[in-house]
PDB file of C-alpha atoms and ligand atoms in Angstrom:
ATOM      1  CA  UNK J  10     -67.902 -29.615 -20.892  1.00  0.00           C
ATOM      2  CA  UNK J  11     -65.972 -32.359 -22.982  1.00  0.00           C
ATOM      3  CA  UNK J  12     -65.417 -35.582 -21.919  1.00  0.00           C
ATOM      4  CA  UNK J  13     -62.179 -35.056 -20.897  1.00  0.00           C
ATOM      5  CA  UNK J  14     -63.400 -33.274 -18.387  1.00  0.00           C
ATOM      6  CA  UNK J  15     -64.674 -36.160 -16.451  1.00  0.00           C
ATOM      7  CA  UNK J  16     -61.114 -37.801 -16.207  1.00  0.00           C
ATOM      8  CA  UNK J  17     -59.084 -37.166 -12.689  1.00  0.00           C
ATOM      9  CA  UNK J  18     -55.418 -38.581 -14.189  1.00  0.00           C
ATOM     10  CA  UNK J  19     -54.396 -39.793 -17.601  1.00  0.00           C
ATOM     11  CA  UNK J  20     -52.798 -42.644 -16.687  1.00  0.00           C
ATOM     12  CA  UNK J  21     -51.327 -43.827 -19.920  1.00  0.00           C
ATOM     13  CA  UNK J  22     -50.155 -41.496 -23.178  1.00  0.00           C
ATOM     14  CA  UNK J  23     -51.545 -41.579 -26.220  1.00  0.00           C
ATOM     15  CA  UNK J  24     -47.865 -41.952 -26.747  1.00  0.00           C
ATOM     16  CA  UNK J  25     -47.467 -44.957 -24.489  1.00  0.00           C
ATOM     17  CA  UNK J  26     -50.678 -46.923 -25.577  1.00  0.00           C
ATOM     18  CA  UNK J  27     -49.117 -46.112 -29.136  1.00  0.00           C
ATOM     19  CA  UNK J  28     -45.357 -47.591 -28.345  1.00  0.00           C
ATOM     20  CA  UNK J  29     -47.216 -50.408 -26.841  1.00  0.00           C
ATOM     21  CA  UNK J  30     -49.389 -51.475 -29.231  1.00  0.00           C
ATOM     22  CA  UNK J  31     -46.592 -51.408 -31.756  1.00  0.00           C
ATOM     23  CA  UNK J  32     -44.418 -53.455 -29.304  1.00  0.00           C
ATOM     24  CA  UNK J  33     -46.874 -55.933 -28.583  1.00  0.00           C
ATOM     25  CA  UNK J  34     -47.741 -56.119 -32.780  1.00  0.00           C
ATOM     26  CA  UNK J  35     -43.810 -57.087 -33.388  1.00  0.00           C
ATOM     27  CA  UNK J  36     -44.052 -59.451 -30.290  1.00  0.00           C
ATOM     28  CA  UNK J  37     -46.800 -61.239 -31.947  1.00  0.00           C
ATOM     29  CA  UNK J  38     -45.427 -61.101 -35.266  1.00  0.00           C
ATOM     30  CA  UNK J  39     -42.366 -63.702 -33.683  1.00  0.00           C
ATOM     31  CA  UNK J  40     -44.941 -66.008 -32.982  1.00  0.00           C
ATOM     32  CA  UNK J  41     -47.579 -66.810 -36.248  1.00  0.00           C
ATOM     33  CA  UNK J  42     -46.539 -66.843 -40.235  1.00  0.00           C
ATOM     34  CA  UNK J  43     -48.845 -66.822 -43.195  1.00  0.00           C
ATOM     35  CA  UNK J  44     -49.349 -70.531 -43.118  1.00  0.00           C
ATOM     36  CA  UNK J  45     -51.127 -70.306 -39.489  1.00  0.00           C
ATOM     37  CA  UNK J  46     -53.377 -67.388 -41.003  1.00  0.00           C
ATOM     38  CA  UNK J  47     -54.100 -66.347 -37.330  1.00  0.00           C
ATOM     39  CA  UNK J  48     -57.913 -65.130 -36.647  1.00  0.00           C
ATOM     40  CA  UNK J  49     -57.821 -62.414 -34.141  1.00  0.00           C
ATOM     41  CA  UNK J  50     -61.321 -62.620 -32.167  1.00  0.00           C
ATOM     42  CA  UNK J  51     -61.705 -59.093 -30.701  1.00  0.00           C
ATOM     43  CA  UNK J  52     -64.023 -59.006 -27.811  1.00  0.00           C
ATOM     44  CA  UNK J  53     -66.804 -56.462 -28.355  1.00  0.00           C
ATOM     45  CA  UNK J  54     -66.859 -53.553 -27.476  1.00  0.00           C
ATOM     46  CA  UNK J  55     -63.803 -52.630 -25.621  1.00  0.00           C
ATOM     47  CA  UNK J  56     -61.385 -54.112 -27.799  1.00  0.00           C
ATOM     48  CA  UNK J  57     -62.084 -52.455 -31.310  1.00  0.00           C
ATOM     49  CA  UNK J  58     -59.835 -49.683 -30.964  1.00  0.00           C
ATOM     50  CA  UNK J  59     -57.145 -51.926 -29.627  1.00  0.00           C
ATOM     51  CA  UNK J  60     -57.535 -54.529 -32.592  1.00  0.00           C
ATOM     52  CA  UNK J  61     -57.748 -51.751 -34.951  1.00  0.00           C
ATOM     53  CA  UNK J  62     -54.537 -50.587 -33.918  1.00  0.00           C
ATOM     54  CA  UNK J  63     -52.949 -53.997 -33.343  1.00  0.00           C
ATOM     55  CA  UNK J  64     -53.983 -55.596 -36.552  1.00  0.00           C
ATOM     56  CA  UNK J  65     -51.700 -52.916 -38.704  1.00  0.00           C
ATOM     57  CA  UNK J  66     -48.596 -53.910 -37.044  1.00  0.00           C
ATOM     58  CA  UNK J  67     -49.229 -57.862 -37.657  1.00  0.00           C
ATOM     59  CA  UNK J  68     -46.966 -58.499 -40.862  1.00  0.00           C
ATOM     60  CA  UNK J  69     -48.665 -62.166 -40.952  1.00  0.00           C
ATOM     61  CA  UNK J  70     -51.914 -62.788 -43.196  1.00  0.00           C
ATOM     62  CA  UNK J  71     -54.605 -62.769 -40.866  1.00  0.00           C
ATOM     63  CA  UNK J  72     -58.166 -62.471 -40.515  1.00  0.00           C
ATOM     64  CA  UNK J  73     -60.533 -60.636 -37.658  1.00  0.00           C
ATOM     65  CA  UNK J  74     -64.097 -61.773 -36.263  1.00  0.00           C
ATOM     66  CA  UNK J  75     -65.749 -60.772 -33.651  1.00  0.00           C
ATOM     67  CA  UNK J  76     -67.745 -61.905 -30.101  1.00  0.00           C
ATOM     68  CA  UNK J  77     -69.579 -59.869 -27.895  1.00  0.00           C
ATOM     69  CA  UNK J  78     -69.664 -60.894 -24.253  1.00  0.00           C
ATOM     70  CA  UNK J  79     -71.127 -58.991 -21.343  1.00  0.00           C
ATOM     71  CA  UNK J  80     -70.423 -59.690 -17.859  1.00  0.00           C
ATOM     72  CA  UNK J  81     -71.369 -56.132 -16.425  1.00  0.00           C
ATOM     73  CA  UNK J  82     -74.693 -54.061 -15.862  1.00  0.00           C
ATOM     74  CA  UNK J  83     -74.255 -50.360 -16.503  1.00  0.00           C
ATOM     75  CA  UNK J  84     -72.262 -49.990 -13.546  1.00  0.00           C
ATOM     76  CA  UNK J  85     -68.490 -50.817 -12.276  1.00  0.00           C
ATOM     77  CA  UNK J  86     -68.676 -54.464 -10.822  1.00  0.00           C
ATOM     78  CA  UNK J  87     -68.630 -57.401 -12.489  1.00  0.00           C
ATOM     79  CA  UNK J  88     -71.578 -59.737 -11.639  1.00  0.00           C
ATOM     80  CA  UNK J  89     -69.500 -62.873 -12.776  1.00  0.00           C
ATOM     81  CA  UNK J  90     -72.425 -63.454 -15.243  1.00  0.00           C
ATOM     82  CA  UNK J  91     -71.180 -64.021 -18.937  1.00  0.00           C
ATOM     83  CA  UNK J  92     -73.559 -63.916 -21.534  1.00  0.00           C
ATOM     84  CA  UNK J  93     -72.198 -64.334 -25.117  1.00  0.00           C
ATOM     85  CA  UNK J  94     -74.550 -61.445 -26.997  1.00  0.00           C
ATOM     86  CA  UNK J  95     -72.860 -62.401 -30.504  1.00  0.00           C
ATOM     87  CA  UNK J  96     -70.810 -65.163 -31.491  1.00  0.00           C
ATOM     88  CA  UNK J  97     -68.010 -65.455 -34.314  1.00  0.00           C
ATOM     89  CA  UNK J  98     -69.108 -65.633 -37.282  1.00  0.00           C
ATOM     90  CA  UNK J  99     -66.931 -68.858 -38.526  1.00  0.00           C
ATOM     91  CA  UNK J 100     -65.625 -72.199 -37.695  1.00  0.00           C
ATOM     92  CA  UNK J 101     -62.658 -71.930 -35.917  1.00  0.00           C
ATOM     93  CA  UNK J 102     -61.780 -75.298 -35.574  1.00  0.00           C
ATOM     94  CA  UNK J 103     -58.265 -76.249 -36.721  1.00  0.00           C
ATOM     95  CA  UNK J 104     -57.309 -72.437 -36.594  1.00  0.00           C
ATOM     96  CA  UNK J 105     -54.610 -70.187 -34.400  1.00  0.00           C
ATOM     97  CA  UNK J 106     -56.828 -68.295 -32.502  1.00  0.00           C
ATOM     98  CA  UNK J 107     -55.837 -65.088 -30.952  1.00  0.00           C
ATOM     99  CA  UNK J 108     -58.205 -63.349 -27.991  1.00  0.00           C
ATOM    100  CA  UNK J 109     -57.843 -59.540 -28.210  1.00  0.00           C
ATOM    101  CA  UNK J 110     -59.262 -58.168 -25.172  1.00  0.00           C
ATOM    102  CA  UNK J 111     -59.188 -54.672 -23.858  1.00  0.00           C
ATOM    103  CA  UNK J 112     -58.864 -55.409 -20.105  1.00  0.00           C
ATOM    104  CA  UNK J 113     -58.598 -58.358 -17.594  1.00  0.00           C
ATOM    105  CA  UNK J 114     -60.570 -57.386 -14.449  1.00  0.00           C
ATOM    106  CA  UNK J 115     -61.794 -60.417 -12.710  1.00  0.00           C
ATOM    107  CA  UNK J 116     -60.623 -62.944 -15.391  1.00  0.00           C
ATOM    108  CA  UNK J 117     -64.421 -63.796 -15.380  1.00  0.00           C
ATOM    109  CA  UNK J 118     -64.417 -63.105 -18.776  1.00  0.00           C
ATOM    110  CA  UNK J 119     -61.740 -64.527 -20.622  1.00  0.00           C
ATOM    111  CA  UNK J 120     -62.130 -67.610 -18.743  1.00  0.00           C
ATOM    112  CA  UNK J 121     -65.064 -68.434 -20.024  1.00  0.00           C
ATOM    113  CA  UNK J 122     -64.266 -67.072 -23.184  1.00  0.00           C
ATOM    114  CA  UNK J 123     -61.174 -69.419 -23.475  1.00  0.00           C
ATOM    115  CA  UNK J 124     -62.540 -72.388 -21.912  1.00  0.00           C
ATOM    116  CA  UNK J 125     -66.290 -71.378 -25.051  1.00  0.00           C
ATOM    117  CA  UNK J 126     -63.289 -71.445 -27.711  1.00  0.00           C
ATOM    118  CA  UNK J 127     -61.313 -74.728 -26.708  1.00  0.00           C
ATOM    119  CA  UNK J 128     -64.005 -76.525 -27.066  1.00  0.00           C
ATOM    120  CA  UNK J 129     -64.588 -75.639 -30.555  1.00  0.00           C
ATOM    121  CA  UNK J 130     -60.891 -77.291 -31.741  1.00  0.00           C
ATOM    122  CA  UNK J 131     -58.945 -74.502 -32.397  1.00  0.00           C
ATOM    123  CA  UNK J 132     -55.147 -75.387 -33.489  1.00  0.00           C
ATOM    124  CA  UNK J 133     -53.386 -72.655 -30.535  1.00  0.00           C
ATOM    125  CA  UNK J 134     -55.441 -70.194 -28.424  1.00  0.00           C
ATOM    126  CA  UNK J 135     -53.433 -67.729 -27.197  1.00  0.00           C
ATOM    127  CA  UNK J 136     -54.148 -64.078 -25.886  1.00  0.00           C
ATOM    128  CA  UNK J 137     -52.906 -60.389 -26.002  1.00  0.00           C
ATOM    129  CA  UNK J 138     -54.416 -57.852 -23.312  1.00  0.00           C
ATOM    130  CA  UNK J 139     -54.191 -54.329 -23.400  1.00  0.00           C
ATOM    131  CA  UNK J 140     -54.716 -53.637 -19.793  1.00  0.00           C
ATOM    132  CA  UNK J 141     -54.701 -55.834 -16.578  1.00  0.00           C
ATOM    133  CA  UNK J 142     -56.104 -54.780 -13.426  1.00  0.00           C
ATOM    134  CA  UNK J 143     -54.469 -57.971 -11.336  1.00  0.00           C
ATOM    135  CA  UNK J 144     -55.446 -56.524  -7.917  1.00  0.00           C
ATOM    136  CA  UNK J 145     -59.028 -57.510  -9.196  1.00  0.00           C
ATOM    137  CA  UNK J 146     -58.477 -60.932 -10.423  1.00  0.00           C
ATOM    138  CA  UNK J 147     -60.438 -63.562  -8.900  1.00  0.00           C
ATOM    139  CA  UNK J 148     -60.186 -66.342 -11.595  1.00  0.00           C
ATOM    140  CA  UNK J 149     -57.347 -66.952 -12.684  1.00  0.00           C
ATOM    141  CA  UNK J 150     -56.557 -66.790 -16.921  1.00  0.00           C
ATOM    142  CA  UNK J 151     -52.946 -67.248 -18.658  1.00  0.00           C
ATOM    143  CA  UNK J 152     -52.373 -64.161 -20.683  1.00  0.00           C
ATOM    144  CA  UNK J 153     -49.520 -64.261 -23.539  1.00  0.00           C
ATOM    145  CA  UNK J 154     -49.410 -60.486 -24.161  1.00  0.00           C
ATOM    146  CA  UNK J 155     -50.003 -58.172 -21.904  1.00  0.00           C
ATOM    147  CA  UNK J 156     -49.462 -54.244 -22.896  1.00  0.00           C
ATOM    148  CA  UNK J 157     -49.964 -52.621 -18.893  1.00  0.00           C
ATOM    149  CA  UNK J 158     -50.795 -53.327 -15.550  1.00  0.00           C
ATOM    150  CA  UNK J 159     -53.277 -50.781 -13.521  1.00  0.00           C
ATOM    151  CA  UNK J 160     -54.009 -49.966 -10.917  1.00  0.00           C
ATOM    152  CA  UNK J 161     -57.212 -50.892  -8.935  1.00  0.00           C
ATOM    153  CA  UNK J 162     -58.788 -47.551 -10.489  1.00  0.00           C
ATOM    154  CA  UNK J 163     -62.187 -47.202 -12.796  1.00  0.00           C
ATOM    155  CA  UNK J 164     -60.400 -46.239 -16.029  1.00  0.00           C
ATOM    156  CA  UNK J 165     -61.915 -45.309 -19.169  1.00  0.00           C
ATOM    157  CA  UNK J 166     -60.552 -44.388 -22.806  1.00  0.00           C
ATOM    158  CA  UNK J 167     -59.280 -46.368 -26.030  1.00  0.00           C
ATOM    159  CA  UNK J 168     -62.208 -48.654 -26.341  1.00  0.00           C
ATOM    160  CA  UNK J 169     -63.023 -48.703 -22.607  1.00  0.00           C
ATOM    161  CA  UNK J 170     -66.414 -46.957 -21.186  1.00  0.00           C
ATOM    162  CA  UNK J 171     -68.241 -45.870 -18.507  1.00  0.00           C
ATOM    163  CA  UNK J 172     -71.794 -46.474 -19.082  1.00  0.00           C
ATOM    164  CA  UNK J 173     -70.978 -46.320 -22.936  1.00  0.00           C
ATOM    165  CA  UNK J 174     -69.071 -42.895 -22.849  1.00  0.00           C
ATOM    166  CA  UNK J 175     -65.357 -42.299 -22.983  1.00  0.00           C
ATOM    167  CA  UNK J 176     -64.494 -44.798 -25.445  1.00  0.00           C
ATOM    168  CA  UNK J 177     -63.058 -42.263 -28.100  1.00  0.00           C
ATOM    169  CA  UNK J 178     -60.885 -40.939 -25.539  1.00  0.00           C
ATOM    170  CA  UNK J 179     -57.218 -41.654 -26.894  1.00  0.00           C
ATOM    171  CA  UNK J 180     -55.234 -41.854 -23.840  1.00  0.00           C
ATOM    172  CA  UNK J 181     -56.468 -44.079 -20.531  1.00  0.00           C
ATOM    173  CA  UNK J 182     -57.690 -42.099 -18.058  1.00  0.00           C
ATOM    174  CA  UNK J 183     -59.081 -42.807 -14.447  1.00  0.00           C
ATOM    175  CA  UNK J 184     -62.840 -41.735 -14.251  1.00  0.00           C
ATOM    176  CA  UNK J 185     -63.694 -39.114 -11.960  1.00  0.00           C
ATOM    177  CA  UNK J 186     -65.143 -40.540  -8.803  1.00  0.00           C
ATOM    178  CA  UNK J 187     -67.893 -38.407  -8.867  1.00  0.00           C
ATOM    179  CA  UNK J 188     -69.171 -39.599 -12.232  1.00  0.00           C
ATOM    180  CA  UNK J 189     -69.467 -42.703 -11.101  1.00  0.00           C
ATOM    181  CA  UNK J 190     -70.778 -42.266  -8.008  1.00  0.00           C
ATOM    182  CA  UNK J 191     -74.005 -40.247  -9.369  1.00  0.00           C
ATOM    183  CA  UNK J 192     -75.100 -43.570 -10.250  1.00  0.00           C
ATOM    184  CA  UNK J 193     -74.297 -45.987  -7.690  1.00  0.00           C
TER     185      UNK J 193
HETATM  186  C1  PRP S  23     -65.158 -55.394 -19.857  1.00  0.00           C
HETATM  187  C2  PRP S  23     -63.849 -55.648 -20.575  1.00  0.00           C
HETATM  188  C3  PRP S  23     -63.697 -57.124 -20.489  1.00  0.00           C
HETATM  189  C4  PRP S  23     -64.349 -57.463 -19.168  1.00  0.00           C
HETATM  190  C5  PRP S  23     -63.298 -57.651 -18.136  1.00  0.00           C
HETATM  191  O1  PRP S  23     -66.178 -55.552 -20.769  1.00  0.00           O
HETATM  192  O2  PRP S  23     -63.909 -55.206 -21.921  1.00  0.00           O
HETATM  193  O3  PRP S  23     -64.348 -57.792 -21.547  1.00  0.00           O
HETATM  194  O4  PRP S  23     -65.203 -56.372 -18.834  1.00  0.00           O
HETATM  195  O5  PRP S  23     -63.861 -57.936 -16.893  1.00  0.00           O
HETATM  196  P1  PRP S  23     -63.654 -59.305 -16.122  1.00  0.00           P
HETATM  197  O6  PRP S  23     -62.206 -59.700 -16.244  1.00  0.00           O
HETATM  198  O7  PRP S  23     -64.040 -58.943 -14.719  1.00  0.00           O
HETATM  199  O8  PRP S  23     -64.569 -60.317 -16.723  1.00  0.00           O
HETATM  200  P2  PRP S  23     -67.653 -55.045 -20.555  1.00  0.00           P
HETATM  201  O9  PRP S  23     -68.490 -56.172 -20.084  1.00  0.00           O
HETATM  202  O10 PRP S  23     -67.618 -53.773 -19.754  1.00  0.00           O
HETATM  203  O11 PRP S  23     -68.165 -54.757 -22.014  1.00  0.00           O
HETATM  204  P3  PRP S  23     -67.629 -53.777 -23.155  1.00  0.00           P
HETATM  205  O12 PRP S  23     -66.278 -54.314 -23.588  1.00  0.00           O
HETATM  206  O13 PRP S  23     -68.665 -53.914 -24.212  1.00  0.00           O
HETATM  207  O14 PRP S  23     -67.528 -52.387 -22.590  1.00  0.00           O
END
């Protein structure tokens, strides 16, 4: 009955995402110092559990806002519409800005998400990506961290939902078909 339940595969350990995130954390950590004070804008709402975890392996001061973009409906494909449903809540002009995303898909997305924040005059714009899905990608984004490529496969878990659901899940997992499919 749990939600687990719903999940054909896990396609990536707790373990793994954990090792990952670490590695990606000391990666980043070669990069920024106190004086760039990085701000880490996590991208609402699939990211929070990956920021969460990434921010406690940064050993550089840094700060965290957030931006809320939505490019799908309810359902699995993108409609290549991005609407920004909150913005950050400070200036960033002048700062190192680092994107913390949960998943590149189409690249829709971050695209416009990195082409909103260059315009604002940030110092460096760089960004870290849990997931990408590059059998998907139909715009193409530079990504400075990535932590795994997937498959072309609906996965859910660690921030990422289905309809909402699934996000506490603390592995990735690839959705049943079926769920999905009740919907259309
Ligand atoms: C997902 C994901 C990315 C985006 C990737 O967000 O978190 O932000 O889609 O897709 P793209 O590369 O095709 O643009 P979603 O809109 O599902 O919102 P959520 O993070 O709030 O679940």
């Amino acid at each position: 009955m749990g939600l687990q339940d719903d999940v054909a595969r896990v396609l990536i350990t707790e373990d793994e995402l954990q090792t990952r995130v670490a590695e990606l954390g000391w990666a980043i950590n070669e990069v920024y110092n106190d004086d760039d004070r990085p701000l880490l804008v996590c991208v609402l709402k699939g990211a929070f559990i990956f920021l969460a975890d990434l921010t406690r392996h940064l050993a550089m001061r840094h700060e965290v806002d957030f931006m809320e973009v939505s490019s799908y409906g309810a359902g699995t494909e993108s409609t290549g519409v991005v609407r920004i449903l909150l913005d950050l809540e400070q200036s960033i002009e002048g700062r190192h800005v680092l994107i913390v995303e949960d998943i590149v898909d189409s690249g829709r997305t971050l695209a416009y998400m990195a082409r909103n924040l260059q315009t604002r005059g940030p110092a460096s714009l760089r960004i870290c990506a849990l997931l990408s899905k590059p059998a998907r990608r139909e715009v193409d984004v530079e990504l400075d961290w990535v932590g795994f490529e997937v498959p072309n496969e609906f996965v859910v878990g660690y921030g990422l939902d289905y309809a909402e659901e699934y996000r506490s899940l603390p592995f990735i997992g690839v959705l049943k078909e079926e769920v999905y499919a009740k919907s259309g």
